[in-house]
JSON list of C-alpha atoms in Angstrom, two decimals:
[
{"chain": "A", "resi": 1, "resn": "UNK", "atom": "CA", "xyz": [17.14, -7.51, -1.06]},
{"chain": "A", "resi": 2, "resn": "UNK", "atom": "CA", "xyz": [15.17, -5.00, -0.01]},
{"chain": "A", "resi": 3, "resn": "UNK", "atom": "CA", "xyz": [16.67, -2.01, 2.50]},
{"chain": "A", "resi": 4, "resn": "UNK", "atom": "CA", "xyz": [15.60, -3.04, 5.99]},
{"chain": "A", "resi": 5, "resn": "UNK", "atom": "CA", "xyz": [15.27, 0.77, 6.50]},
{"chain": "A", "resi": 6, "resn": "UNK", "atom": "CA", "xyz": [12.63, 1.29, 3.47]},
{"chain": "A", "resi": 7, "resn": "UNK", "atom": "CA", "xyz": [10.80, -2.27, 4.11]},
{"chain": "A", "resi": 8, "resn": "UNK", "atom": "CA", "xyz": [10.18, -0.40, 7.92]},
{"chain": "A", "resi": 9, "resn": "UNK", "atom": "CA", "xyz": [9.80, 2.84, 6.52]},
{"chain": "A", "resi": 10, "resn": "UNK", "atom": "CA", "xyz": [7.04, 1.04, 4.51]},
{"chain": "A", "resi": 11, "resn": "UNK", "atom": "CA", "xyz": [5.47, -0.48, 8.07]},
{"chain": "A", "resi": 12, "resn": "UNK", "atom": "CA", "xyz": [5.21, 2.42, 9.52]},
{"chain": "A", "resi": 13, "resn": "UNK", "atom": "CA", "xyz": [3.16, 3.98, 6.83]},
{"chain": "A", "resi": 14, "resn": "UNK", "atom": "CA", "xyz": [1.03, 1.01, 6.93]},
{"chain": "A", "resi": 15, "resn": "UNK", "atom": "CA", "xyz": [0.19, 1.28, 10.68]},
{"chain": "A", "resi": 16, "resn": "UNK", "atom": "CA", "xyz": [-0.27, 5.30, 10.35]},
{"chain": "A", "resi": 17, "resn": "UNK", "atom": "CA", "xyz": [-3.05, 4.77, 6.90]},
{"chain": "A", "resi": 18, "resn": "UNK", "atom": "CA", "xyz": [-4.78, 2.31, 9.41]},
{"chain": "A", "resi": 19, "resn": "UNK", "atom": "CA", "xyz": [-4.57, 5.36, 12.17]},
{"chain": "A", "resi": 20, "resn": "UNK", "atom": "CA", "xyz": [-6.16, 8.05, 10.00]},
{"chain": "A", "resi": 21, "resn": "UNK", "atom": "CA", "xyz": [-8.22, 5.31, 8.12]},
{"chain": "A", "resi": 22, "resn": "UNK", "atom": "CA", "xyz": [-11.60, 6.54, 10.03]},
{"chain": "A", "resi": 23, "resn": "UNK", "atom": "CA", "xyz": [-10.85, 10.27, 10.77]},
{"chain": "A", "resi": 24, "resn": "UNK", "atom": "CA", "xyz": [-9.94, 10.75, 6.78]},
{"chain": "A", "resi": 25, "resn": "UNK", "atom": "CA", "xyz": [-13.12, 8.64, 5.66]},
{"chain": "A", "resi": 26, "resn": "UNK", "atom": "CA", "xyz": [-15.15, 11.02, 7.12]},
{"chain": "A", "resi": 27, "resn": "UNK", "atom": "CA", "xyz": [-13.05, 14.70, 6.15]},
{"chain": "A", "resi": 28, "resn": "UNK", "atom": "CA", "xyz": [-13.10, 13.56, 2.56]},
{"chain": "A", "resi": 29, "resn": "UNK", "atom": "CA", "xyz": [-17.50, 12.53, 2.98]},
{"chain": "A", "resi": 30, "resn": "UNK", "atom": "CA", "xyz": [-17.85, 16.33, 4.79]},
{"chain": "A", "resi": 31, "resn": "UNK", "atom": "CA", "xyz": [-15.94, 17.89, 1.96]},
{"chain": "A", "resi": 32, "resn": "UNK", "atom": "CA", "xyz": [-18.39, 16.01, -0.81]},
{"chain": "A", "resi": 33, "resn": "UNK", "atom": "CA", "xyz": [-21.94, 15.67, 1.01]},
{"chain": "A", "resi": 34, "resn": "UNK", "atom": "CA", "xyz": [-23.64, 18.28, -0.59]},
{"chain": "A", "resi": 35, "resn": "UNK", "atom": "CA", "xyz": [-25.01, 19.89, 2.07]},
{"chain": "A", "resi": 36, "resn": "UNK", "atom": "CA", "xyz": [-21.69, 20.99, 3.88]},
{"chain": "A", "resi": 37, "resn": "UNK", "atom": "CA", "xyz": [-21.58, 24.47, 4.50]},
{"chain": "A", "resi": 38, "resn": "UNK", "atom": "CA", "xyz": [-18.54, 26.02, 3.25]},
{"chain": "A", "resi": 39, "resn": "UNK", "atom": "CA", "xyz": [-17.29, 26.44, 6.62]},
{"chain": "A", "resi": 40, "resn": "UNK", "atom": "CA", "xyz": [-17.87, 23.25, 7.40]},
{"chain": "A", "resi": 41, "resn": "UNK", "atom": "CA", "xyz": [-15.93, 22.05, 4.34]},
{"chain": "A", "resi": 42, "resn": "UNK", "atom": "CA", "xyz": [-12.97, 24.82, 4.23]},
{"chain": "A", "resi": 43, "resn": "UNK", "atom": "CA", "xyz": [-11.93, 23.51, 8.06]},
{"chain": "A", "resi": 44, "resn": "UNK", "atom": "CA", "xyz": [-12.53, 19.95, 7.01]},
{"chain": "A", "resi": 45, "resn": "UNK", "atom": "CA", "xyz": [-10.20, 20.39, 4.08]},
{"chain": "A", "resi": 46, "resn": "UNK", "atom": "CA", "xyz": [-7.77, 22.35, 6.61]},
{"chain": "A", "resi": 47, "resn": "UNK", "atom": "CA", "xyz": [-7.76, 19.78, 8.38]},
{"chain": "A", "resi": 48, "resn": "UNK", "atom": "CA", "xyz": [-7.31, 16.98, 6.53]},
{"chain": "A", "resi": 49, "resn": "UNK", "atom": "CA", "xyz": [-3.79, 19.50, 5.42]},
{"chain": "A", "resi": 50, "resn": "UNK", "atom": "CA", "xyz": [-2.74, 19.04, 8.93]},
{"chain": "A", "resi": 51, "resn": "UNK", "atom": "CA", "xyz": [-2.97, 15.25, 8.99]},
{"chain": "A", "resi": 52, "resn": "UNK", "atom": "CA", "xyz": [0.68, 13.31, 7.84]},
{"chain": "A", "resi": 53, "resn": "UNK", "atom": "CA", "xyz": [1.46, 12.70, 4.95]},
{"chain": "A", "resi": 54, "resn": "UNK", "atom": "CA", "xyz": [2.42, 9.28, 5.45]},
{"chain": "A", "resi": 55, "resn": "UNK", "atom": "CA", "xyz": [-1.36, 8.95, 6.39]},
{"chain": "A", "resi": 56, "resn": "UNK", "atom": "CA", "xyz": [-2.72, 9.13, 2.86]},
{"chain": "A", "resi": 57, "resn": "UNK", "atom": "CA", "xyz": [-2.90, 5.56, 1.55]},
{"chain": "A", "resi": 58, "resn": "UNK", "atom": "CA", "xyz": [-1.24, 6.24, -1.43]},
{"chain": "A", "resi": 59, "resn": "UNK", "atom": "CA", "xyz": [2.02, 6.80, 0.37]},
{"chain": "A", "resi": 60, "resn": "UNK", "atom": "CA", "xyz": [1.89, 2.67, 1.01]},
{"chain": "A", "resi": 61, "resn": "UNK", "atom": "CA", "xyz": [4.02, 0.76, -1.70]},
{"chain": "A", "resi": 62, "resn": "UNK", "atom": "CA", "xyz": [3.20, -3.18, -2.06]},
{"chain": "A", "resi": 63, "resn": "UNK", "atom": "CA", "xyz": [6.85, -4.66, -2.03]},
{"chain": "A", "resi": 64, "resn": "UNK", "atom": "CA", "xyz": [7.06, -8.65, -2.10]},
{"chain": "A", "resi": 65, "resn": "UNK", "atom": "CA", "xyz": [6.19, -10.08, 1.39]},
{"chain": "A", "resi": 66, "resn": "UNK", "atom": "CA", "xyz": [9.86, -12.42, 1.68]},
{"chain": "A", "resi": 67, "resn": "UNK", "atom": "CA", "xyz": [12.44, -10.18, 0.75]},
{"chain": "A", "resi": 68, "resn": "UNK", "atom": "CA", "xyz": [10.17, -6.34, 0.16]},
{"chain": "A", "resi": 69, "resn": "UNK", "atom": "CA", "xyz": [11.26, -6.02, -3.79]},
{"chain": "A", "resi": 70, "resn": "UNK", "atom": "CA", "xyz": [8.91, -2.83, -4.30]},
{"chain": "A", "resi": 71, "resn": "UNK", "atom": "CA", "xyz": [9.22, -3.60, -8.60]},
{"chain": "A", "resi": 72, "resn": "UNK", "atom": "CA", "xyz": [7.13, -6.33, -9.71]},
{"chain": "A", "resi": 73, "resn": "UNK", "atom": "CA", "xyz": [5.13, -6.42, -7.39]},
{"chain": "A", "resi": 74, "resn": "UNK", "atom": "CA", "xyz": [1.93, -9.41, -8.26]},
{"chain": "A", "resi": 75, "resn": "UNK", "atom": "CA", "xyz": [-0.68, -8.86, -6.00]},
{"chain": "A", "resi": 76, "resn": "UNK", "atom": "CA", "xyz": [-2.63, -11.82, -5.73]},
{"chain": "A", "resi": 77, "resn": "UNK", "atom": "CA", "xyz": [0.54, -13.70, -4.06]},
{"chain": "A", "resi": 78, "resn": "UNK", "atom": "CA", "xyz": [1.88, -10.78, -2.59]},
{"chain": "A", "resi": 79, "resn": "UNK", "atom": "CA", "xyz": [5.27, -11.85, -4.09]},
{"chain": "A", "resi": 80, "resn": "UNK", "atom": "CA", "xyz": [7.63, -10.04, -6.79]},
{"chain": "A", "resi": 81, "resn": "UNK", "atom": "CA", "xyz": [7.41, -11.81, -10.02]},
{"chain": "A", "resi": 82, "resn": "UNK", "atom": "CA", "xyz": [10.87, -13.13, -9.51]},
{"chain": "A", "resi": 83, "resn": "UNK", "atom": "CA", "xyz": [10.00, -14.76, -6.31]},
{"chain": "A", "resi": 84, "resn": "UNK", "atom": "CA", "xyz": [6.87, -16.24, -7.72]},
{"chain": "A", "resi": 85, "resn": "UNK", "atom": "CA", "xyz": [8.49, -17.52, -10.62]},
{"chain": "A", "resi": 86, "resn": "UNK", "atom": "CA", "xyz": [11.28, -19.28, -8.24]},
{"chain": "A", "resi": 87, "resn": "UNK", "atom": "CA", "xyz": [8.37, -20.29, -5.58]},
{"chain": "A", "resi": 88, "resn": "UNK", "atom": "CA", "xyz": [6.74, -22.29, -8.30]},
{"chain": "A", "resi": 89, "resn": "UNK", "atom": "CA", "xyz": [8.90, -23.62, -9.80]},
{"chain": "A", "resi": 90, "resn": "UNK", "atom": "CA", "xyz": [10.14, -25.29, -6.63]},
{"chain": "A", "resi": 91, "resn": "UNK", "atom": "CA", "xyz": [6.46, -26.34, -5.89]},
{"chain": "A", "resi": 92, "resn": "UNK", "atom": "CA", "xyz": [6.08, -24.42, -3.19]},
{"chain": "A", "resi": 93, "resn": "UNK", "atom": "CA", "xyz": [2.77, -22.34, -4.64]},
{"chain": "A", "resi": 94, "resn": "UNK", "atom": "CA", "xyz": [0.07, -24.58, -4.52]},
{"chain": "A", "resi": 95, "resn": "UNK", "atom": "CA", "xyz": [-2.40, -25.10, -7.69]},
{"chain": "A", "resi": 96, "resn": "UNK", "atom": "CA", "xyz": [0.28, -23.12, -9.67]},
{"chain": "A", "resi": 97, "resn": "UNK", "atom": "CA", "xyz": [2.40, -25.35, -12.95]},
{"chain": "A", "resi": 98, "resn": "UNK", "atom": "CA", "xyz": [4.61, -24.27, -15.28]},
{"chain": "A", "resi": 99, "resn": "UNK", "atom": "CA", "xyz": [2.31, -24.13, -18.88]},
{"chain": "A", "resi": 100, "resn": "UNK", "atom": "CA", "xyz": [3.90, -25.93, -21.32]},
{"chain": "A", "resi": 101, "resn": "UNK", "atom": "CA", "xyz": [1.79, -26.74, -24.97]}
]
């Protein structure tokens, strides 16, 4: 089980990313645009750098949906490898069977 403070901080980051997503996309479009002038580009870069660090989507950590474990995350299921195995063996994940040959 991860610390509650780490889980809460990650949730706050997710909200911050969502709040700034549209403006970040617009600024990045201006920066990449070949038709933008140097002044427009520099002001867009300055504004992008002025945004909070947590507005960047790379700051969000993938965590287990059940207990918040940050490592061994299986994106398809939203679970860590350990929780996935436990739930699969108990039959709580539909369509998942233990392989044998």
